[in-house]
Amino acid sequence: MRVIELHRSVTESNDRDAARLRAELKEKGVLLINLMSAPGAGKTTLLIRIITDLRGKLSIAVLEADIEASVDAERIEALGARSVQVHTDGMCHMDAGMTRTGLEALDLDGIDLAFLENIGNLICPAEYDTGAGLNLMISGVPEGDDKPLKYPLMYKESQALVLSKLDTLPYFDFDVEKFRERVLFLNPGIRIFPVSARTGEGMEALEQWLSEETAKWQEREEHA
Amino acid sequence: MRVIELHRSVTESNDRDAARLRAELKEKGVLLINLMSAPGAGKTTLLIRIITDLRGKLSIAVLEADIEASVDAERIEALGARSVQVHTDGMCHMDAGMTRTGLEALDLDGIDLAFLENIGNLICPAEYDTGAGLNLMISGVPEGDDKPLKYPLMYKESQALVLSKLDTLPYFDFDVEKFRERVLFLNPGIRIFPVSARTGEGMEALEQWLSEETAKWQEREEHA
């Protein structure tokens, strides 16, 4: 089999903008989590479950990024959560400047935890630092256990991973142990949360982690 | 809810290259099909089924495009089919120049039908004409019936759509009629093939369409 390597040149001035945005968010005490996954992995469904479960404990806002639709922001707003929709005009990623523009419209006063629901895509979003404090990715059981082999960058760039749609395991050839090994090979420090947003399985551990990370983020800000 | 439109400038010289490649493929009598989908929709599994079922009827080759992995090309080669792997160095699409480079390595002599298995991504691949004669996309049941609302361009740019993993319908909230309406609203002329590569359901109609399209492509070339 022949393998051909195609190349491109990348020039980025995004990293500085991202670092500045992250510092500002730290000062404000708002933990921004960049939520990434393939299309249909269940980002919005997971967010709805988290917002509902953590109501009264954490004040949560959502920045929805989509190519052109607004259906996700409508679902989040129906919960009474603060939400802004960003349309990316065909672009398959969010960078720090785009994230800043969205957050300014979102109004973060009194918010503890903000999610950037990134474009449904396993490639481009991983290449850009958005300025978020943490990267959280979702991998769905129906996508198959080989995804870490094919889209390694996102697995490397994420601090935590949700393995979603766990209730569908009986219907797919998905080897959880093999998947876990592949992920940890790429990123030994990553936290893995197997979850079903439908049945609620695994949600408590994920939500506890979110609460702890938010507290840590806000604490560090006070001691700064 | 506020909606923010982000903009970009696009400059493309790809269309001319794509038209030239398509004309050359027509002259050679090779129908190139650009196969696009989200990650994990089942592109390789579908191709394996098609190659196996059409063995002896059509001579099929596959150009595999991935960011960096080669696992798909290995699966195709195990069938004895001609296959070349292209690595895109992080790029989330294939353009006509990249496709030409891959096809030159593939050797199309005696080939009737070639598939470009594009990067697993619902956004970028739809934006570039690869020079293929037809665009075929896959949408998987587990991805949800709202995907046409969120990634409309690929549905508009495809001549045919495979609704894959049909055997998992009982386990997901997927409304086939609603999905079909959303697709046809975007693209009234598109052919839709509901399929399960696992059980074989729907494969015959898809393979008959592939055979007919290949014959049409080769016929038109003779009359040119």
PDB file of C-alpha atoms in Angstrom, chain A residues 1-9 38-41 43-44 63 66-75 77 83-92 94 98 101-102 104-106 117 119-124 127 142-144 146-147 149-153 156 165 167-168 171-173 198, chain B residues 1-9 38-41 43-44 63 66-75 77 83-92 94 98 101-102 104-106 117 119-124 127 142-144 146-147 149-153 156 165 167-168 171-173 198:
ATOM      1  CA  MET A   1       0.000   0.000   0.000  1.00  0.00           C
ATOM      2  CA  ARG A   2       1.328   3.412  -0.913  1.00  0.00           C
ATOM      3  CA  VAL A   3       0.872   6.278   1.505  1.00  0.00           C
ATOM      4  CA  ILE A   4       1.071   9.854   0.304  1.00  0.00           C
ATOM      5  CA  GLU A   5       1.724  12.723   2.693  1.00  0.00           C
ATOM      6  CA  LEU A   6       0.153  16.031   1.702  1.00  0.00           C
ATOM      7  CA  HIS A   7       1.437  19.182   3.346  1.00  0.00           C
ATOM      8  CA  ARG A   8       0.264  22.630   4.195  1.00  0.00           C
ATOM      9  CA  SER A   9       1.744  25.680   5.765  1.00  0.00           C
ATOM     10  CA  ALA A  38     -18.169  14.607  15.896  1.00  0.00           C
ATOM     11  CA  PRO A  39     -21.660  15.534  14.617  1.00  0.00           C
ATOM     12  CA  GLY A  40     -24.364  13.682  16.487  1.00  0.00           C
ATOM     13  CA  ALA A  41     -22.249  12.549  19.439  1.00  0.00           C
ATOM     14  CA  LYS A  43     -23.183  17.487  22.845  1.00  0.00           C
ATOM     15  CA  THR A  44     -26.474  19.349  23.274  1.00  0.00           C
ATOM     16  CA  LEU A  63     -22.112  29.628  23.690  1.00  0.00           C
ATOM     17  CA  ASP A  66     -22.855  26.196  14.391  1.00  0.00           C
ATOM     18  CA  ILE A  67     -22.338  26.684  10.688  1.00  0.00           C
ATOM     19  CA  GLU A  68     -25.784  28.201  10.252  1.00  0.00           C
ATOM     20  CA  ALA A  69     -28.471  26.507  12.362  1.00  0.00           C
ATOM     21  CA  SER A  70     -29.803  27.776  15.709  1.00  0.00           C
ATOM     22  CA  VAL A  71     -31.699  24.691  16.889  1.00  0.00           C
ATOM     23  CA  ASP A  72     -29.228  23.904  19.697  1.00  0.00           C
ATOM     24  CA  ALA A  73     -29.386  27.364  21.286  1.00  0.00           C
ATOM     25  CA  GLU A  74     -33.175  27.147  21.191  1.00  0.00           C
ATOM     26  CA  ARG A  75     -33.058  23.862  23.129  1.00  0.00           C
ATOM     27  CA  GLU A  77     -32.821  28.553  26.071  1.00  0.00           C
ATOM     28  CA  SER A  83     -27.275  31.127  25.628  1.00  0.00           C
ATOM     29  CA  VAL A  84     -25.865  32.821  22.530  1.00  0.00           C
ATOM     30  CA  GLN A  85     -25.647  31.324  19.052  1.00  0.00           C
ATOM     31  CA  VAL A  86     -22.608  31.999  16.889  1.00  0.00           C
ATOM     32  CA  HIS A  87     -22.722  31.212  13.179  1.00  0.00           C
ATOM     33  CA  THR A  88     -19.323  30.505  11.640  1.00  0.00           C
ATOM     34  CA  ASP A  89     -20.164  31.107   7.972  1.00  0.00           C
ATOM     35  CA  GLY A  90     -19.008  27.652   6.907  1.00  0.00           C
ATOM     36  CA  MET A  91     -15.883  27.566   9.074  1.00  0.00           C
ATOM     37  CA  CYS A  92     -15.371  24.277  10.877  1.00  0.00           C
ATOM     38  CA  MET A  94     -13.827  28.383  16.634  1.00  0.00           C
ATOM     39  CA  MET A  98     -14.503  34.207  17.581  1.00  0.00           C
ATOM     40  CA  THR A 101     -16.931  37.856  20.267  1.00  0.00           C
ATOM     41  CA  GLY A 102     -19.482  35.257  21.341  1.00  0.00           C
ATOM     42  CA  GLU A 104     -19.119  39.359  24.928  1.00  0.00           C
ATOM     43  CA  ALA A 105     -22.653  38.868  23.654  1.00  0.00           C
ATOM     44  CA  LEU A 106     -23.338  36.155  26.228  1.00  0.00           C
ATOM     45  CA  GLU A 117     -20.385  23.968  22.212  1.00  0.00           C
ATOM     46  CA  ILE A 119     -18.735  22.831  15.724  1.00  0.00           C
ATOM     47  CA  GLY A 120     -19.513  19.119  15.272  1.00  0.00           C
ATOM     48  CA  ASN A 121     -16.170  18.037  13.858  1.00  0.00           C
ATOM     49  CA  LEU A 122     -13.291  15.845  15.086  1.00  0.00           C
ATOM     50  CA  ILE A 123     -10.572  17.701  13.211  1.00  0.00           C
ATOM     51  CA  CYS A 124     -10.508  21.506  12.949  1.00  0.00           C
ATOM     52  CA  GLU A 127      -6.296  22.736  16.054  1.00  0.00           C
ATOM     53  CA  PRO A 142     -21.899   4.303  17.662  1.00  0.00           C
ATOM     54  CA  GLU A 143     -18.843   6.053  16.135  1.00  0.00           C
ATOM     55  CA  GLY A 144     -16.674   3.011  16.846  1.00  0.00           C
ATOM     56  CA  ASP A 146     -11.159   3.146  16.311  1.00  0.00           C
ATOM     57  CA  LYS A 147     -11.696   6.915  16.413  1.00  0.00           C
ATOM     58  CA  LEU A 149      -6.500   6.073  15.812  1.00  0.00           C
ATOM     59  CA  LYS A 150      -7.986   8.339  13.159  1.00  0.00           C
ATOM     60  CA  TYR A 151      -8.411  11.664  14.949  1.00  0.00           C
ATOM     61  CA  PRO A 152      -5.631  11.589  17.547  1.00  0.00           C
ATOM     62  CA  LEU A 153      -5.146  15.350  17.961  1.00  0.00           C
ATOM     63  CA  LYS A 156      -4.384  14.605  22.881  1.00  0.00           C
ATOM     64  CA  LYS A 165     -24.540   6.774  24.433  1.00  0.00           C
ATOM     65  CA  ASP A 167     -26.835   2.526  26.757  1.00  0.00           C
ATOM     66  CA  THR A 168     -26.326   1.538  23.090  1.00  0.00           C
ATOM     67  CA  TYR A 171     -26.018  -2.873  19.655  1.00  0.00           C
ATOM     68  CA  PHE A 172     -22.519  -1.994  18.439  1.00  0.00           C
ATOM     69  CA  ASP A 173     -19.176  -3.791  18.130  1.00  0.00           C
ATOM     70  CA  ARG A 198     -30.583   9.056  28.379  1.00  0.00           C
TER      71      ARG A 198
ATOM     72  CA  MET B   1     -31.468  34.753  21.640  1.00  0.00           C
ATOM     73  CA  ARG B   2     -28.719  36.623  19.861  1.00  0.00           C
ATOM     74  CA  VAL B   3     -27.184  35.205  16.719  1.00  0.00           C
ATOM     75  CA  ILE B   4     -23.771  36.343  15.560  1.00  0.00           C
ATOM     76  CA  GLU B   5     -22.623  35.876  11.976  1.00  0.00           C
ATOM     77  CA  LEU B   6     -18.885  35.381  11.533  1.00  0.00           C
ATOM     78  CA  HIS B   7     -17.427  35.862   8.079  1.00  0.00           C
ATOM     79  CA  ARG B   8     -14.476  34.761   6.059  1.00  0.00           C
ATOM     80  CA  SER B   9     -13.104  35.421   2.637  1.00  0.00           C
ATOM     81  CA  ALA B  38     -19.217  12.283   9.620  1.00  0.00           C
ATOM     82  CA  PRO B  39     -16.646  10.177  11.486  1.00  0.00           C
ATOM     83  CA  GLY B  40     -17.953   6.702  12.243  1.00  0.00           C
ATOM     84  CA  ALA B  41     -20.914   6.756   9.841  1.00  0.00           C
ATOM     85  CA  LYS B  43     -17.886   4.575   5.053  1.00  0.00           C
ATOM     86  CA  THR B  44     -15.290   1.783   5.095  1.00  0.00           C
ATOM     87  CA  LEU B  63      -8.527   6.166  -2.624  1.00  0.00           C
ATOM     88  CA  ASP B  66      -7.256  10.309   6.320  1.00  0.00           C
ATOM     89  CA  ILE B  67      -5.499  12.790   8.533  1.00  0.00           C
ATOM     90  CA  GLU B  68      -2.798  10.313   9.461  1.00  0.00           C
ATOM     91  CA  ALA B  69      -4.105   6.768   9.974  1.00  0.00           C
ATOM     92  CA  SER B  70      -3.940   3.956   7.405  1.00  0.00           C
ATOM     93  CA  VAL B  71      -6.298   1.447   9.008  1.00  0.00           C
ATOM     94  CA  ASP B  72      -9.036   1.880   6.364  1.00  0.00           C
ATOM     95  CA  ALA B  73      -6.752   1.219   3.404  1.00  0.00           C
ATOM     96  CA  GLU B  74      -5.493  -1.904   5.157  1.00  0.00           C
ATOM     97  CA  ARG B  75      -9.072  -3.177   5.487  1.00  0.00           C
ATOM     98  CA  GLU B  77      -6.471  -4.139   0.688  1.00  0.00           C
ATOM     99  CA  SER B  83      -6.184   0.953  -2.706  1.00  0.00           C
ATOM    100  CA  VAL B  84      -4.019   3.973  -1.951  1.00  0.00           C
ATOM    101  CA  GLN B  85      -3.896   5.918   1.307  1.00  0.00           C
ATOM    102  CA  VAL B  86      -3.554   9.692   1.238  1.00  0.00           C
ATOM    103  CA  HIS B  87      -2.630  11.548   4.415  1.00  0.00           C
ATOM    104  CA  THR B  88      -3.805  15.139   4.500  1.00  0.00           C
ATOM    105  CA  ASP B  89      -1.473  16.526   7.180  1.00  0.00           C
ATOM    106  CA  GLY B  90      -4.337  17.730   9.356  1.00  0.00           C
ATOM    107  CA  MET B  91      -6.452  19.140   6.515  1.00  0.00           C
ATOM    108  CA  CYS B  92     -10.117  18.263   6.804  1.00  0.00           C
ATOM    109  CA  MET B  94      -9.681  16.773  -0.256  1.00  0.00           C
ATOM    110  CA  MET B  98      -4.967  16.276  -3.840  1.00  0.00           C
ATOM    111  CA  THR B 101      -2.145  13.126  -6.767  1.00  0.00           C
ATOM    112  CA  GLY B 102      -3.831  10.178  -5.074  1.00  0.00           C
ATOM    113  CA  GLU B 104      -2.027   8.901 -10.083  1.00  0.00           C
ATOM    114  CA  ALA B 105      -0.616   6.602  -7.409  1.00  0.00           C
ATOM    115  CA  LEU B 106      -3.698   4.375  -7.539  1.00  0.00           C
ATOM    116  CA  GLU B 117     -13.254   7.874   0.824  1.00  0.00           C
ATOM    117  CA  ILE B 119     -12.098  12.676   5.479  1.00  0.00           C
ATOM    118  CA  GLY B 120     -14.730  11.935   8.150  1.00  0.00           C
ATOM    119  CA  ASN B 121     -16.267  15.387   8.397  1.00  0.00           C
ATOM    120  CA  LEU B 122     -19.655  16.891   7.499  1.00  0.00           C
ATOM    121  CA  ILE B 123     -18.332  20.360   6.721  1.00  0.00           C
ATOM    122  CA  CYS B 124     -15.090  20.907   4.809  1.00  0.00           C
ATOM    123  CA  GLU B 127     -16.903  22.832   0.132  1.00  0.00           C
ATOM    124  CA  PRO B 142     -27.148   7.225  15.502  1.00  0.00           C
ATOM    125  CA  GLU B 143     -26.213  10.767  14.396  1.00  0.00           C
ATOM    126  CA  GLY B 144     -29.820  11.893  14.656  1.00  0.00           C
ATOM    127  CA  ASP B 146     -31.514  16.782  12.660  1.00  0.00           C
ATOM    128  CA  LYS B 147     -28.220  16.641  10.763  1.00  0.00           C
ATOM    129  CA  LEU B 149     -30.592  21.215   9.487  1.00  0.00           C
ATOM    130  CA  LYS B 150     -27.053  21.651  10.803  1.00  0.00           C
ATOM    131  CA  TYR B 151     -24.859  20.617   7.867  1.00  0.00           C
ATOM    132  CA  PRO B 152     -27.030  21.513   4.863  1.00  0.00           C
ATOM    133  CA  LEU B 153     -24.252  22.039   2.306  1.00  0.00           C
ATOM    134  CA  LYS B 156     -27.199  19.929  -1.197  1.00  0.00           C
ATOM    135  CA  LYS B 165     -26.956   1.564  10.323  1.00  0.00           C
ATOM    136  CA  ASP B 167     -30.607  -2.019  11.908  1.00  0.00           C
ATOM    137  CA  THR B 168     -30.080   0.317  14.908  1.00  0.00           C
ATOM    138  CA  TYR B 171     -32.472   2.028  19.675  1.00  0.00           C
ATOM    139  CA  PHE B 172     -32.516   5.691  18.632  1.00  0.00           C
ATOM    140  CA  ASP B 173     -35.114   8.458  18.440  1.00  0.00           C
ATOM    141  CA  ARG B 198     -24.480  -5.404   8.707  1.00  0.00           C
TER     142      ARG B 198
END
